[in-house]
């Protein structure tokens, strides 16, 4: 019986892995071309979801007392995050969504459309046997674009939960346009992602380097496996008995742990680094043309940028590679205007490498800002750049562990909430942070606790210094593998947005910007996108 159960378990594991690499490892564009529905180009859905429980994925556990969300608030978050899918875990790969058989068509396509109209598209999902899917849960992204005009806009996807999906586009520019839709993950792959996040969080692991004097007096280095301490199934493997060294942070309650070295004491932990990564492949294509005529409709926003504004869908669009915001009146900043905007300001950035891009862009774009070499690691910081004449201070540092980085000093990894707690704030100070990329594989409750602690710190900061500007950068797209999926990122980004609802902060939606731009997708967006992100950031700091 044991051998039979082992064989069954192995068979199921093989199916799961196959689904992951077929459905997650590659993402596809779906093209509409008259009566022929072939493959093609691209963006994130917002799903209208009713409760749909998967018996093979246990319901979320009740939040721990220290999660930082009130029970009703956390239930509200979980309701928003509900994602439909198959009633049972699908073990037959042929029944999962097939990109080659899935297609879209434009409903009520006219000879000409006008600026400000909406365009609606229907996506029909089919499996590998050409059979229409009967349930939802596929993760699509969609965009409207024109390479000639260097224009693009995000499309809102709604899951109809019957195997079809509705996509809504705003037509914001005059001229030509094409629709592009891509399948990021099949609904079956999403079920795997859910399970992996909840029960196999340590598939991404970290290493700690211990350096000290060995028993015979010689210099000794030991590299041990490390991870977050969290009493969920996926993170229990390292946490039995006296296996580990624990590094608790008294303010956040976070505990980092590493397997105990054989010869060195726990206090010799010096360096931190990640242990694993994965890459993917692309398939591209084209689709049918849409003609848009001018109208008197104003598509961009005219209101000044300020904290507390809501983000519409779409949040804006690219035209001639310039982001036209629908949130507020964003502006363009050259070096002179950047200097004027940043004068007498202390800009403190915290987060991941996509936030580090902002630091490097600003310090390179303003010639008077000089980088100070603090002899710190590139992936952890801290970094400092100053303009003495204009009293500009620019800072960046990585958030606390987990951080998928090369070898970096462990002591330089500070939690965002602790850093905010240490700041006096004031009208001269701008706090900018993001949090998502390095926590995509961890359980939702783990991420939520981190967010709740940051929220507590921000609320306290705004109470003691209400003139402080706090800006949150959303997640951006580009993660498409089992270790860092856009679907996982979207879930975390949603928690972050909900957590800060009603708090006087600005939320910069770069998810839509990175999702719809026509450049080759990269977790670290190209300079065109970063410049538009910085223009939007400065528009909130110095509204026109």
Tab-separated table of N, CA and C in Angstrom, residues 2 15 124 134 233 282 310 357 395 495:
chain	number	residue	atom	x	y	z
A	2	UNK	N	1.953	1.236	0.801
A	2	UNK	CA	2.840	2.409	0.866
A	2	UNK	C	3.457	2.673	-0.490
A	15	UNK	N	2.486	15.362	-13.019
A	15	UNK	CA	1.432	16.128	-13.699
A	15	UNK	C	1.516	17.601	-13.325
A	124	UNK	N	-12.270	33.541	-25.918
A	124	UNK	CA	-12.845	32.209	-25.757
A	124	UNK	C	-11.712	31.229	-25.468
A	134	UNK	N	-15.300	25.310	-19.515
A	134	UNK	CA	-16.588	25.530	-18.853
A	134	UNK	C	-16.462	26.362	-17.586
A	233	UNK	N	2.997	25.486	6.403
A	233	UNK	CA	3.563	24.216	5.938
A	233	UNK	C	4.810	24.391	5.083
A	282	UNK	N	9.324	33.430	-25.149
A	282	UNK	CA	8.262	34.250	-25.736
A	282	UNK	C	7.764	33.655	-27.049
A	310	UNK	N	-7.790	58.377	-6.567
A	310	UNK	CA	-8.103	57.021	-6.987
A	310	UNK	C	-7.481	56.741	-8.357
A	357	UNK	N	16.287	51.536	-9.531
A	357	UNK	CA	16.339	52.162	-10.852
A	357	UNK	C	15.973	53.641	-10.774
A	395	UNK	N	18.247	59.237	-1.304
A	395	UNK	CA	18.670	57.992	-0.648
A	395	UNK	C	17.905	56.799	-1.230
A	495	UNK	N	-3.207	43.431	-2.086
A	495	UNK	CA	-3.163	43.574	-0.626
A	495	UNK	C	-2.599	44.935	-0.247
